[in-house]
């Protein structure tokens, strides 16, 4: 297999603060010898654990990039023991376009792992993370929100894993992040995910969904800023006490959490995010848009809990996720 063409412009193993790029050669119409320049910061102070902190896995999710740009600017080596690697937007082409997937190759970074060193731009970035950055890390935090198409109650989450000790370590780190909601997440499409790649290498992994709608709020950014520092303290990289506030524990035990639309049309939300719902309750209606005099289709919860997520745009297509109901533990 060929070597990955990405090269860092900064060292990974020297004390101090280093700001630079992961440079990926990319020949294109407007630059024959051009490059994709992915911003990265490495902050190191002596021996200790390594945290890999990422945002912009999808390019229309902003809490992570804001919180990580702030951390890269303000974190000093004297505050840490170990190393912090910060990549605010690792699907950088998607981030620049404000889109979920890369405008270069339509690659969804979170479905492209383990990647290929001789593949598309997205696959090359995924391969570099899989073979270079993830192996360096002891703990990985990857920020997400719902992007333009989903909206979530703000939560941090871990996954159910085959290794119980690893799962317990991930859950402990998620609880340290201390989002308003804490979830055991069920993925409906985990093939090629960054999450899976990190977990398969035995690392402690924390992910989030901190809102959505293709924007961020003052509240969601504050959750991200507090959470990332809490995780660094939990990992023993930063000194100081973890800031803890009340959190609601959620579980997604099976596929009945998901409600998918089988119709196209206009959504009428019936309950809002965070509200209680009982099995059989109507969570939303879908109205036909092409003519009047047609009753809406009602979509009902398959289990009791709270509305954890919803489709964000006012129009929906058949097959889209309409709602997610999570169980309160």
PDB file of C-alpha atoms in Angstrom:
ATOM      1  CA  UNK A   1       0.000   0.000   0.000  1.00  0.00           C
ATOM      2  CA  UNK A   2       1.290   3.470  -0.851  1.00  0.00           C
ATOM      3  CA  UNK A   3       2.190   5.990   1.850  1.00  0.00           C
ATOM      4  CA  UNK A   4      -0.313   8.643   2.828  1.00  0.00           C
ATOM      5  CA  UNK A   5       0.520  11.911   1.038  1.00  0.00           C
ATOM      6  CA  UNK A   6      -0.481  14.174   3.942  1.00  0.00           C
ATOM      7  CA  UNK A   7       2.392  15.906   5.739  1.00  0.00           C
ATOM      8  CA  UNK A   8       2.176  18.032   8.902  1.00  0.00           C
ATOM      9  CA  UNK A   9       3.821  21.448   8.900  1.00  0.00           C
ATOM     10  CA  UNK A  10       4.368  21.308  12.683  1.00  0.00           C
ATOM     11  CA  UNK A  11       5.988  18.773  15.027  1.00  0.00           C
ATOM     12  CA  UNK A  12       3.953  16.333  17.096  1.00  0.00           C
ATOM     13  CA  UNK A  13       6.640  15.639  19.694  1.00  0.00           C
ATOM     14  CA  UNK A  14       8.027  18.987  20.839  1.00  0.00           C
ATOM     15  CA  UNK A  15       6.978  20.960  23.910  1.00  0.00           C
ATOM     16  CA  UNK A  16       5.242  24.275  23.358  1.00  0.00           C
ATOM     17  CA  UNK A  17       2.392  25.587  21.228  1.00  0.00           C
ATOM     18  CA  UNK A  18       2.485  24.805  17.524  1.00  0.00           C
ATOM     19  CA  UNK A  19      -0.044  26.058  14.959  1.00  0.00           C
ATOM     20  CA  UNK A  20       0.065  24.800  11.406  1.00  0.00           C
ATOM     21  CA  UNK A  21      -1.528  22.540   8.846  1.00  0.00           C
ATOM     22  CA  UNK A  22      -1.972  19.041   7.582  1.00  0.00           C
ATOM     23  CA  UNK A  23      -1.044  19.582   3.942  1.00  0.00           C
ATOM     24  CA  UNK A  24      -2.696  17.301   1.398  1.00  0.00           C
ATOM     25  CA  UNK A  25      -1.573  17.735  -2.233  1.00  0.00           C
ATOM     26  CA  UNK A  26      -4.611  18.290  -4.442  1.00  0.00           C
ATOM     27  CA  UNK A  27      -4.154  19.138  -8.110  1.00  0.00           C
ATOM     28  CA  UNK A  28      -7.154  20.971  -9.512  1.00  0.00           C
ATOM     29  CA  UNK A  29      -8.177  23.369 -12.283  1.00  0.00           C
ATOM     30  CA  UNK A  30      -7.212  26.529 -10.398  1.00  0.00           C
ATOM     31  CA  UNK A  31      -3.983  25.184  -8.867  1.00  0.00           C
ATOM     32  CA  UNK A  32      -2.050  22.443 -10.618  1.00  0.00           C
ATOM     33  CA  UNK A  33       0.238  21.971  -7.609  1.00  0.00           C
ATOM     34  CA  UNK A  34      -2.321  22.972  -4.998  1.00  0.00           C
ATOM     35  CA  UNK A  35      -3.029  21.570  -1.550  1.00  0.00           C
ATOM     36  CA  UNK A  36      -5.838  21.170   0.948  1.00  0.00           C
ATOM     37  CA  UNK A  37      -4.546  22.878   4.101  1.00  0.00           C
ATOM     38  CA  UNK A  38      -6.263  21.501   7.221  1.00  0.00           C
ATOM     39  CA  UNK A  39      -5.623  23.672  10.316  1.00  0.00           C
ATOM     40  CA  UNK A  40      -4.119  21.861  13.301  1.00  0.00           C
ATOM     41  CA  UNK A  41      -2.645  22.840  16.660  1.00  0.00           C
ATOM     42  CA  UNK A  42      -0.444  20.767  18.955  1.00  0.00           C
ATOM     43  CA  UNK A  43       0.101  21.857  22.549  1.00  0.00           C
ATOM     44  CA  UNK A  44       2.533  19.773  24.591  1.00  0.00           C
ATOM     45  CA  UNK A  45       4.185  19.861  27.973  1.00  0.00           C
ATOM     46  CA  UNK A  46       6.339  16.916  28.997  1.00  0.00           C
ATOM     47  CA  UNK A  47       5.100  13.391  29.559  1.00  0.00           C
ATOM     48  CA  UNK A  48       1.449  12.501  29.883  1.00  0.00           C
ATOM     49  CA  UNK A  49      -1.607  11.320  27.996  1.00  0.00           C
ATOM     50  CA  UNK A  50      -2.556  12.555  24.522  1.00  0.00           C
ATOM     51  CA  UNK A  51      -6.003  13.912  23.674  1.00  0.00           C
ATOM     52  CA  UNK A  52      -7.136  14.173  20.048  1.00  0.00           C
ATOM     53  CA  UNK A  53      -9.895  16.789  19.748  1.00  0.00           C
ATOM     54  CA  UNK A  54     -11.834  17.131  16.496  1.00  0.00           C
ATOM     55  CA  UNK A  55     -14.689  19.110  15.026  1.00  0.00           C
ATOM     56  CA  UNK A  56     -16.034  19.643  11.535  1.00  0.00           C
ATOM     57  CA  UNK A  57     -16.305  15.923  10.804  1.00  0.00           C
ATOM     58  CA  UNK A  58     -19.384  17.212   9.024  1.00  0.00           C
ATOM     59  CA  UNK A  59     -18.956  20.689   7.630  1.00  0.00           C
ATOM     60  CA  UNK A  60     -22.281  22.192   8.759  1.00  0.00           C
ATOM     61  CA  UNK A  61     -21.797  21.605  12.497  1.00  0.00           C
ATOM     62  CA  UNK A  62     -20.241  24.494  14.412  1.00  0.00           C
ATOM     63  CA  UNK A  63     -20.038  23.998  18.190  1.00  0.00           C
ATOM     64  CA  UNK A  64     -16.881  21.927  17.877  1.00  0.00           C
ATOM     65  CA  UNK A  65     -15.018  24.280  15.540  1.00  0.00           C
ATOM     66  CA  UNK A  66     -15.810  27.298  17.743  1.00  0.00           C
ATOM     67  CA  UNK A  67     -14.851  25.587  21.013  1.00  0.00           C
ATOM     68  CA  UNK A  68     -11.685  24.094  19.541  1.00  0.00           C
ATOM     69  CA  UNK A  69     -10.539  27.334  17.905  1.00  0.00           C
ATOM     70  CA  UNK A  70     -10.951  28.956  21.315  1.00  0.00           C
ATOM     71  CA  UNK A  71      -9.033  26.164  23.045  1.00  0.00           C
ATOM     72  CA  UNK A  72      -6.198  26.320  20.497  1.00  0.00           C
ATOM     73  CA  UNK A  73      -5.914  30.062  21.121  1.00  0.00           C
ATOM     74  CA  UNK A  74      -6.096  30.047  24.913  1.00  0.00           C
ATOM     75  CA  UNK A  75      -4.602  26.764  26.164  1.00  0.00           C
ATOM     76  CA  UNK A  76      -1.026  27.172  27.368  1.00  0.00           C
ATOM     77  CA  UNK A  77       1.544  24.400  27.885  1.00  0.00           C
ATOM     78  CA  UNK A  78       1.783  25.296  31.561  1.00  0.00           C
ATOM     79  CA  UNK A  79      -1.840  24.222  32.047  1.00  0.00           C
ATOM     80  CA  UNK A  80      -1.261  20.665  30.851  1.00  0.00           C
ATOM     81  CA  UNK A  81       0.818  17.540  31.377  1.00  0.00           C
ATOM     82  CA  UNK A  82       0.949  15.637  28.110  1.00  0.00           C
ATOM     83  CA  UNK A  83      -0.251  16.563  24.654  1.00  0.00           C
ATOM     84  CA  UNK A  84      -3.378  18.026  23.081  1.00  0.00           C
ATOM     85  CA  UNK A  85      -3.888  17.692  19.326  1.00  0.00           C
ATOM     86  CA  UNK A  86      -6.622  19.998  18.030  1.00  0.00           C
ATOM     87  CA  UNK A  87      -8.197  19.772  14.572  1.00  0.00           C
ATOM     88  CA  UNK A  88     -11.162  22.179  14.570  1.00  0.00           C
ATOM     89  CA  UNK A  89     -12.486  21.063  11.159  1.00  0.00           C
ATOM     90  CA  UNK A  90     -10.999  17.858   9.865  1.00  0.00           C
ATOM     91  CA  UNK A  91     -13.271  17.570   6.843  1.00  0.00           C
ATOM     92  CA  UNK A  92     -11.978  21.007   5.934  1.00  0.00           C
ATOM     93  CA  UNK A  93     -13.371  21.151   2.374  1.00  0.00           C
ATOM     94  CA  UNK A  94     -16.861  20.408   3.719  1.00  0.00           C
ATOM     95  CA  UNK A  95     -16.413  22.964   6.490  1.00  0.00           C
ATOM     96  CA  UNK A  96     -15.436  25.687   4.019  1.00  0.00           C
ATOM     97  CA  UNK A  97     -18.508  24.870   1.920  1.00  0.00           C
ATOM     98  CA  UNK A  98     -20.854  24.726   4.927  1.00  0.00           C
ATOM     99  CA  UNK A  99     -22.000  21.293   3.790  1.00  0.00           C
ATOM    100  CA  UNK A 100     -22.245  17.890   5.428  1.00  0.00           C
ATOM    101  CA  UNK A 101     -20.071  16.237   2.786  1.00  0.00           C
ATOM    102  CA  UNK A 102     -17.023  17.358   0.848  1.00  0.00           C
ATOM    103  CA  UNK A 103     -17.688  19.428  -2.285  1.00  0.00           C
ATOM    104  CA  UNK A 104     -14.588  17.836  -3.832  1.00  0.00           C
ATOM    105  CA  UNK A 105     -15.678  14.194  -3.837  1.00  0.00           C
ATOM    106  CA  UNK A 106     -19.029  14.202  -1.952  1.00  0.00           C
ATOM    107  CA  UNK A 107     -17.261  12.208   0.741  1.00  0.00           C
ATOM    108  CA  UNK A 108     -18.961  11.857   4.112  1.00  0.00           C
ATOM    109  CA  UNK A 109     -15.977  11.798   6.473  1.00  0.00           C
ATOM    110  CA  UNK A 110     -17.942   9.858   9.064  1.00  0.00           C
ATOM    111  CA  UNK A 111     -18.582   7.035   6.596  1.00  0.00           C
ATOM    112  CA  UNK A 112     -15.102   6.948   5.006  1.00  0.00           C
ATOM    113  CA  UNK A 113     -12.940   5.123   7.558  1.00  0.00           C
ATOM    114  CA  UNK A 114     -10.453   3.487   7.496  1.00  0.00           C
ATOM    115  CA  UNK A 115      -9.876   5.420   4.277  1.00  0.00           C
ATOM    116  CA  UNK A 116      -7.230   4.878   1.612  1.00  0.00           C
ATOM    117  CA  UNK A 117      -3.868   6.577   1.036  1.00  0.00           C
ATOM    118  CA  UNK A 118      -4.497   6.465  -2.724  1.00  0.00           C
ATOM    119  CA  UNK A 119      -8.207   7.279  -2.585  1.00  0.00           C
ATOM    120  CA  UNK A 120     -10.242  10.443  -2.819  1.00  0.00           C
ATOM    121  CA  UNK A 121      -9.443  13.548  -0.774  1.00  0.00           C
ATOM    122  CA  UNK A 122     -11.864  12.452   1.954  1.00  0.00           C
ATOM    123  CA  UNK A 123     -10.452   8.922   2.004  1.00  0.00           C
ATOM    124  CA  UNK A 124      -6.884  10.235   2.274  1.00  0.00           C
ATOM    125  CA  UNK A 125      -7.793  12.407   5.265  1.00  0.00           C
ATOM    126  CA  UNK A 126      -9.580   9.481   6.926  1.00  0.00           C
ATOM    127  CA  UNK A 127      -6.581   7.210   6.324  1.00  0.00           C
ATOM    128  CA  UNK A 128      -4.192   9.760   7.862  1.00  0.00           C
ATOM    129  CA  UNK A 129      -6.311   9.984  10.985  1.00  0.00           C
ATOM    130  CA  UNK A 130      -6.667   6.200  11.143  1.00  0.00           C
ATOM    131  CA  UNK A 131      -2.952   5.461  10.767  1.00  0.00           C
ATOM    132  CA  UNK A 132      -1.230   8.510  12.274  1.00  0.00           C
ATOM    133  CA  UNK A 133      -3.358  10.592  14.640  1.00  0.00           C
ATOM    134  CA  UNK A 134      -5.633   8.034  16.315  1.00  0.00           C
ATOM    135  CA  UNK A 135      -2.690   5.772  17.266  1.00  0.00           C
ATOM    136  CA  UNK A 136      -1.089   8.745  19.080  1.00  0.00           C
ATOM    137  CA  UNK A 137      -4.172   9.344  21.228  1.00  0.00           C
ATOM    138  CA  UNK A 138      -5.288   7.971  24.567  1.00  0.00           C
ATOM    139  CA  UNK A 139      -8.633   9.769  24.469  1.00  0.00           C
ATOM    140  CA  UNK A 140     -10.565  11.178  21.508  1.00  0.00           C
ATOM    141  CA  UNK A 141     -13.363  13.765  21.569  1.00  0.00           C
ATOM    142  CA  UNK A 142     -15.264  14.354  18.333  1.00  0.00           C
ATOM    143  CA  UNK A 143     -17.849  17.155  18.309  1.00  0.00           C
ATOM    144  CA  UNK A 144     -21.091  16.793  16.373  1.00  0.00           C
ATOM    145  CA  UNK A 145     -24.477  18.446  16.123  1.00  0.00           C
ATOM    146  CA  UNK A 146     -27.384  17.878  13.776  1.00  0.00           C
ATOM    147  CA  UNK A 147     -26.143  20.017  10.919  1.00  0.00           C
ATOM    148  CA  UNK A 148     -28.706  21.516   8.593  1.00  0.00           C
ATOM    149  CA  UNK A 149     -31.124  18.580   8.658  1.00  0.00           C
ATOM    150  CA  UNK A 150     -31.452  17.509  12.311  1.00  0.00           C
ATOM    151  CA  UNK A 151     -31.827  19.116  15.718  1.00  0.00           C
ATOM    152  CA  UNK A 152     -30.963  17.418  19.021  1.00  0.00           C
ATOM    153  CA  UNK A 153     -31.253  17.987  22.717  1.00  0.00           C
ATOM    154  CA  UNK A 154     -27.621  18.704  23.693  1.00  0.00           C
ATOM    155  CA  UNK A 155     -25.967  15.452  24.698  1.00  0.00           C
ATOM    156  CA  UNK A 156     -22.633  13.685  24.945  1.00  0.00           C
ATOM    157  CA  UNK A 157     -22.601   9.972  24.280  1.00  0.00           C
ATOM    158  CA  UNK A 158     -20.765   6.676  24.283  1.00  0.00           C
ATOM    159  CA  UNK A 159     -21.544   3.454  22.428  1.00  0.00           C
ATOM    160  CA  UNK A 160     -22.218  -0.078  23.559  1.00  0.00           C
ATOM    161  CA  UNK A 161     -18.922  -1.960  23.025  1.00  0.00           C
ATOM    162  CA  UNK A 162     -17.856  -5.593  23.149  1.00  0.00           C
ATOM    163  CA  UNK A 163     -15.104  -4.720  25.641  1.00  0.00           C
ATOM    164  CA  UNK A 164     -16.902  -3.814  28.866  1.00  0.00           C
ATOM    165  CA  UNK A 165     -13.826  -2.158  30.387  1.00  0.00           C
ATOM    166  CA  UNK A 166     -13.425   0.060  27.331  1.00  0.00           C
ATOM    167  CA  UNK A 167     -17.128   0.903  27.361  1.00  0.00           C
ATOM    168  CA  UNK A 168     -16.958   1.816  31.058  1.00  0.00           C
ATOM    169  CA  UNK A 169     -13.984   4.102  30.367  1.00  0.00           C
ATOM    170  CA  UNK A 170     -15.872   5.797  27.529  1.00  0.00           C
ATOM    171  CA  UNK A 171     -18.990   6.255  29.678  1.00  0.00           C
ATOM    172  CA  UNK A 172     -16.892   7.786  32.470  1.00  0.00           C
ATOM    173  CA  UNK A 173     -15.391  10.292  30.022  1.00  0.00           C
ATOM    174  CA  UNK A 174     -18.837  11.106  28.622  1.00  0.00           C
ATOM    175  CA  UNK A 175     -20.140  11.763  32.121  1.00  0.00           C
ATOM    176  CA  UNK A 176     -17.145  14.010  32.739  1.00  0.00           C
ATOM    177  CA  UNK A 177     -18.029  16.012  29.614  1.00  0.00           C
ATOM    178  CA  UNK A 178     -21.274  16.710  31.494  1.00  0.00           C
ATOM    179  CA  UNK A 179     -23.657  17.843  28.759  1.00  0.00           C
ATOM    180  CA  UNK A 180     -27.254  18.530  29.834  1.00  0.00           C
ATOM    181  CA  UNK A 181     -28.071  15.045  28.528  1.00  0.00           C
ATOM    182  CA  UNK A 182     -25.862  11.940  28.616  1.00  0.00           C
ATOM    183  CA  UNK A 183     -26.688   9.098  26.225  1.00  0.00           C
ATOM    184  CA  UNK A 184     -25.801   5.563  25.279  1.00  0.00           C
ATOM    185  CA  UNK A 185     -26.052   6.012  21.514  1.00  0.00           C
ATOM    186  CA  UNK A 186     -27.440   3.526  19.029  1.00  0.00           C
ATOM    187  CA  UNK A 187     -26.043   4.094  15.545  1.00  0.00           C
ATOM    188  CA  UNK A 188     -28.232   3.067  12.611  1.00  0.00           C
ATOM    189  CA  UNK A 189     -25.391   3.325  10.078  1.00  0.00           C
ATOM    190  CA  UNK A 190     -21.991   2.755  11.704  1.00  0.00           C
ATOM    191  CA  UNK A 191     -20.023   1.347   8.758  1.00  0.00           C
ATOM    192  CA  UNK A 192     -17.007   3.547   8.056  1.00  0.00           C
ATOM    193  CA  UNK A 193     -17.546   5.803  11.067  1.00  0.00           C
ATOM    194  CA  UNK A 194     -14.713   7.683  12.776  1.00  0.00           C
ATOM    195  CA  UNK A 195     -16.265   6.517  16.046  1.00  0.00           C
ATOM    196  CA  UNK A 196     -15.831   2.882  15.054  1.00  0.00           C
ATOM    197  CA  UNK A 197     -12.245   3.419  13.884  1.00  0.00           C
ATOM    198  CA  UNK A 198     -11.300   5.025  17.205  1.00  0.00           C
ATOM    199  CA  UNK A 199     -13.058   2.371  19.286  1.00  0.00           C
ATOM    200  CA  UNK A 200     -11.508  -0.492  17.287  1.00  0.00           C
ATOM    201  CA  UNK A 201      -8.083   0.858  18.247  1.00  0.00           C
ATOM    202  CA  UNK A 202      -9.054   0.557  21.912  1.00  0.00           C
ATOM    203  CA  UNK A 203      -9.211   4.287  22.623  1.00  0.00           C
ATOM    204  CA  UNK A 204     -11.529   6.148  24.975  1.00  0.00           C
ATOM    205  CA  UNK A 205     -14.041   7.930  22.751  1.00  0.00           C
ATOM    206  CA  UNK A 206     -16.530  10.723  23.439  1.00  0.00           C
ATOM    207  CA  UNK A 207     -18.901  12.164  20.875  1.00  0.00           C
ATOM    208  CA  UNK A 208     -21.665  14.752  21.057  1.00  0.00           C
ATOM    209  CA  UNK A 209     -24.791  16.068  19.428  1.00  0.00           C
ATOM    210  CA  UNK A 210     -25.135  19.623  20.718  1.00  0.00           C
ATOM    211  CA  UNK A 211     -27.995  21.078  18.688  1.00  0.00           C
ATOM    212  CA  UNK A 212     -28.454  21.479  14.971  1.00  0.00           C
ATOM    213  CA  UNK A 213     -30.136  23.422  12.232  1.00  0.00           C
ATOM    214  CA  UNK A 214     -26.840  24.318  10.583  1.00  0.00           C
ATOM    215  CA  UNK A 215     -25.887  26.843  13.253  1.00  0.00           C
ATOM    216  CA  UNK A 216     -24.771  27.115  16.875  1.00  0.00           C
ATOM    217  CA  UNK A 217     -26.133  29.027  19.858  1.00  0.00           C
ATOM    218  CA  UNK A 218     -24.503  30.745  22.807  1.00  0.00           C
ATOM    219  CA  UNK A 219     -25.763  27.887  24.998  1.00  0.00           C
ATOM    220  CA  UNK A 220     -24.507  25.076  22.764  1.00  0.00           C
ATOM    221  CA  UNK A 221     -21.065  26.672  22.412  1.00  0.00           C
ATOM    222  CA  UNK A 222     -20.858  27.135  26.195  1.00  0.00           C
ATOM    223  CA  UNK A 223     -21.633  23.413  26.622  1.00  0.00           C
ATOM    224  CA  UNK A 224     -18.836  22.557  24.178  1.00  0.00           C
ATOM    225  CA  UNK A 225     -16.303  24.867  25.840  1.00  0.00           C
ATOM    226  CA  UNK A 226     -17.002  23.504  29.312  1.00  0.00           C
ATOM    227  CA  UNK A 227     -17.138  19.908  28.103  1.00  0.00           C
ATOM    228  CA  UNK A 228     -13.791  19.853  26.332  1.00  0.00           C
ATOM    229  CA  UNK A 229     -11.986  21.202  29.384  1.00  0.00           C
ATOM    230  CA  UNK A 230     -13.815  18.718  31.607  1.00  0.00           C
ATOM    231  CA  UNK A 231     -12.630  15.866  29.378  1.00  0.00           C
ATOM    232  CA  UNK A 232      -9.028  17.096  29.534  1.00  0.00           C
ATOM    233  CA  UNK A 233      -9.227  17.230  33.324  1.00  0.00           C
ATOM    234  CA  UNK A 234     -10.809  13.784  33.446  1.00  0.00           C
ATOM    235  CA  UNK A 235      -7.952  12.418  31.316  1.00  0.00           C
ATOM    236  CA  UNK A 236      -5.353  13.881  33.683  1.00  0.00           C
ATOM    237  CA  UNK A 237      -4.039  16.290  31.053  1.00  0.00           C
ATOM    238  CA  UNK A 238      -5.360  19.467  32.704  1.00  0.00           C
ATOM    239  CA  UNK A 239      -5.287  20.139  36.423  1.00  0.00           C
ATOM    240  CA  UNK A 240      -8.294  21.360  38.354  1.00  0.00           C
ATOM    241  CA  UNK A 241     -11.770  20.191  39.279  1.00  0.00           C
ATOM    242  CA  UNK A 242     -14.320  19.010  36.739  1.00  0.00           C
ATOM    243  CA  UNK A 243     -17.317  21.346  36.553  1.00  0.00           C
ATOM    244  CA  UNK A 244     -20.443  19.233  37.015  1.00  0.00           C
ATOM    245  CA  UNK A 245     -24.079  20.205  36.629  1.00  0.00           C
ATOM    246  CA  UNK A 246     -27.214  18.016  36.566  1.00  0.00           C
ATOM    247  CA  UNK A 247     -27.531  15.759  33.522  1.00  0.00           C
ATOM    248  CA  UNK A 248     -30.360  13.556  32.274  1.00  0.00           C
ATOM    249  CA  UNK A 249     -29.327  10.018  31.324  1.00  0.00           C
ATOM    250  CA  UNK A 250     -30.785   8.689  28.078  1.00  0.00           C
ATOM    251  CA  UNK A 251     -30.720   5.283  26.426  1.00  0.00           C
ATOM    252  CA  UNK A 252     -31.407   4.200  22.851  1.00  0.00           C
ATOM    253  CA  UNK A 253     -31.984   0.470  23.315  1.00  0.00           C
ATOM    254  CA  UNK A 254     -33.206  -0.494  19.836  1.00  0.00           C
ATOM    255  CA  UNK A 255     -34.518   0.619  16.472  1.00  0.00           C
ATOM    256  CA  UNK A 256     -37.908   1.541  17.886  1.00  0.00           C
ATOM    257  CA  UNK A 257     -36.327   4.841  18.953  1.00  0.00           C
ATOM    258  CA  UNK A 258     -36.417   6.017  15.328  1.00  0.00           C
ATOM    259  CA  UNK A 259     -39.416   7.314  13.418  1.00  0.00           C
ATOM    260  CA  UNK A 260     -38.901   7.506   9.651  1.00  0.00           C
ATOM    261  CA  UNK A 261     -41.148   9.324   7.233  1.00  0.00           C
ATOM    262  CA  UNK A 262     -42.709   7.303   4.420  1.00  0.00           C
ATOM    263  CA  UNK A 263     -44.166  10.416   2.848  1.00  0.00           C
ATOM    264  CA  UNK A 264     -42.992  13.658   1.281  1.00  0.00           C
ATOM    265  CA  UNK A 265     -44.441  16.925   2.429  1.00  0.00           C
ATOM    266  CA  UNK A 266     -44.522  19.593   5.115  1.00  0.00           C
ATOM    267  CA  UNK A 267     -43.842  18.733   8.759  1.00  0.00           C
ATOM    268  CA  UNK A 268     -46.151  19.807  11.551  1.00  0.00           C
ATOM    269  CA  UNK A 269     -44.296  19.165  14.832  1.00  0.00           C
ATOM    270  CA  UNK A 270     -46.643  18.019  17.570  1.00  0.00           C
ATOM    271  CA  UNK A 271     -44.129  17.926  20.431  1.00  0.00           C
ATOM    272  CA  UNK A 272     -40.871  19.807  20.914  1.00  0.00           C
ATOM    273  CA  UNK A 273     -37.371  18.639  21.776  1.00  0.00           C
ATOM    274  CA  UNK A 274     -36.990  17.402  25.325  1.00  0.00           C
ATOM    275  CA  UNK A 275     -40.723  16.930  25.886  1.00  0.00           C
ATOM    276  CA  UNK A 276     -42.114  13.663  27.233  1.00  0.00           C
ATOM    277  CA  UNK A 277     -43.821  11.284  24.852  1.00  0.00           C
ATOM    278  CA  UNK A 278     -45.719   8.040  25.435  1.00  0.00           C
ATOM    279  CA  UNK A 279     -45.779   5.053  23.125  1.00  0.00           C
ATOM    280  CA  UNK A 280     -48.439   5.662  20.488  1.00  0.00           C
ATOM    281  CA  UNK A 281     -48.422   9.444  20.818  1.00  0.00           C
ATOM    282  CA  UNK A 282     -48.345  11.486  17.632  1.00  0.00           C
ATOM    283  CA  UNK A 283     -44.922  13.131  17.359  1.00  0.00           C
ATOM    284  CA  UNK A 284     -45.465  14.847  14.005  1.00  0.00           C
ATOM    285  CA  UNK A 285     -47.791  15.139  11.034  1.00  0.00           C
ATOM    286  CA  UNK A 286     -46.762  15.297   7.378  1.00  0.00           C
ATOM    287  CA  UNK A 287     -49.000  17.384   5.133  1.00  0.00           C
ATOM    288  CA  UNK A 288     -49.211  16.999   1.379  1.00  0.00           C
ATOM    289  CA  UNK A 289     -48.065  20.201  -0.323  1.00  0.00           C
ATOM    290  CA  UNK A 290     -49.382  19.756  -3.846  1.00  0.00           C
ATOM    291  CA  UNK A 291     -53.108  20.105  -3.128  1.00  0.00           C
ATOM    292  CA  UNK A 292     -55.610  21.028  -0.462  1.00  0.00           C
ATOM    293  CA  UNK A 293     -58.281  18.837   1.078  1.00  0.00           C
ATOM    294  CA  UNK A 294     -55.881  16.020   2.008  1.00  0.00           C
ATOM    295  CA  UNK A 295     -55.573  14.971   5.662  1.00  0.00           C
ATOM    296  CA  UNK A 296     -52.023  14.793   7.039  1.00  0.00           C
ATOM    297  CA  UNK A 297     -50.277  11.527   7.794  1.00  0.00           C
ATOM    298  CA  UNK A 298     -49.697  11.079  11.518  1.00  0.00           C
ATOM    299  CA  UNK A 299     -46.455   9.558  12.793  1.00  0.00           C
ATOM    300  CA  UNK A 300     -46.456   7.990  16.250  1.00  0.00           C
ATOM    301  CA  UNK A 301     -43.814   7.104  18.812  1.00  0.00           C
ATOM    302  CA  UNK A 302     -42.937   3.425  19.056  1.00  0.00           C
ATOM    303  CA  UNK A 303     -41.783   3.791  22.654  1.00  0.00           C
ATOM    304  CA  UNK A 304     -42.115   6.108  25.630  1.00  0.00           C
ATOM    305  CA  UNK A 305     -39.419   8.611  26.573  1.00  0.00           C
ATOM    306  CA  UNK A 306     -38.494  12.114  25.439  1.00  0.00           C
ATOM    307  CA  UNK A 307     -38.096  13.594  21.992  1.00  0.00           C
ATOM    308  CA  UNK A 308     -34.319  13.459  21.591  1.00  0.00           C
ATOM    309  CA  UNK A 309     -34.054  14.580  17.958  1.00  0.00           C
ATOM    310  CA  UNK A 310     -36.188  15.836  15.109  1.00  0.00           C
ATOM    311  CA  UNK A 311     -35.968  16.625  11.417  1.00  0.00           C
ATOM    312  CA  UNK A 312     -35.105  20.311  11.194  1.00  0.00           C
ATOM    313  CA  UNK A 313     -36.196  21.645   7.772  1.00  0.00           C
ATOM    314  CA  UNK A 314     -39.901  22.261   7.281  1.00  0.00           C
ATOM    315  CA  UNK A 315     -40.101  19.885   4.315  1.00  0.00           C
ATOM    316  CA  UNK A 316     -39.313  16.181   4.467  1.00  0.00           C
ATOM    317  CA  UNK A 317     -38.753  13.372   1.953  1.00  0.00           C
ATOM    318  CA  UNK A 318     -39.679   9.718   2.151  1.00  0.00           C
ATOM    319  CA  UNK A 319     -36.992   7.841   4.047  1.00  0.00           C
ATOM    320  CA  UNK A 320     -35.835  10.804   6.138  1.00  0.00           C
ATOM    321  CA  UNK A 321     -35.567  10.435   9.891  1.00  0.00           C
ATOM    322  CA  UNK A 322     -38.507  12.361  11.306  1.00  0.00           C
ATOM    323  CA  UNK A 323     -37.942  11.933  15.046  1.00  0.00           C
ATOM    324  CA  UNK A 324     -35.949  10.038  17.665  1.00  0.00           C
ATOM    325  CA  UNK A 325     -37.414   9.063  21.031  1.00  0.00           C
ATOM    326  CA  UNK A 326     -34.932   8.121  23.757  1.00  0.00           C
ATOM    327  CA  UNK A 327     -35.678   6.439  27.070  1.00  0.00           C
ATOM    328  CA  UNK A 328     -34.935   8.362  30.248  1.00  0.00           C
ATOM    329  CA  UNK A 329     -32.835   6.154  32.537  1.00  0.00           C
TER     330      UNK A 329
END
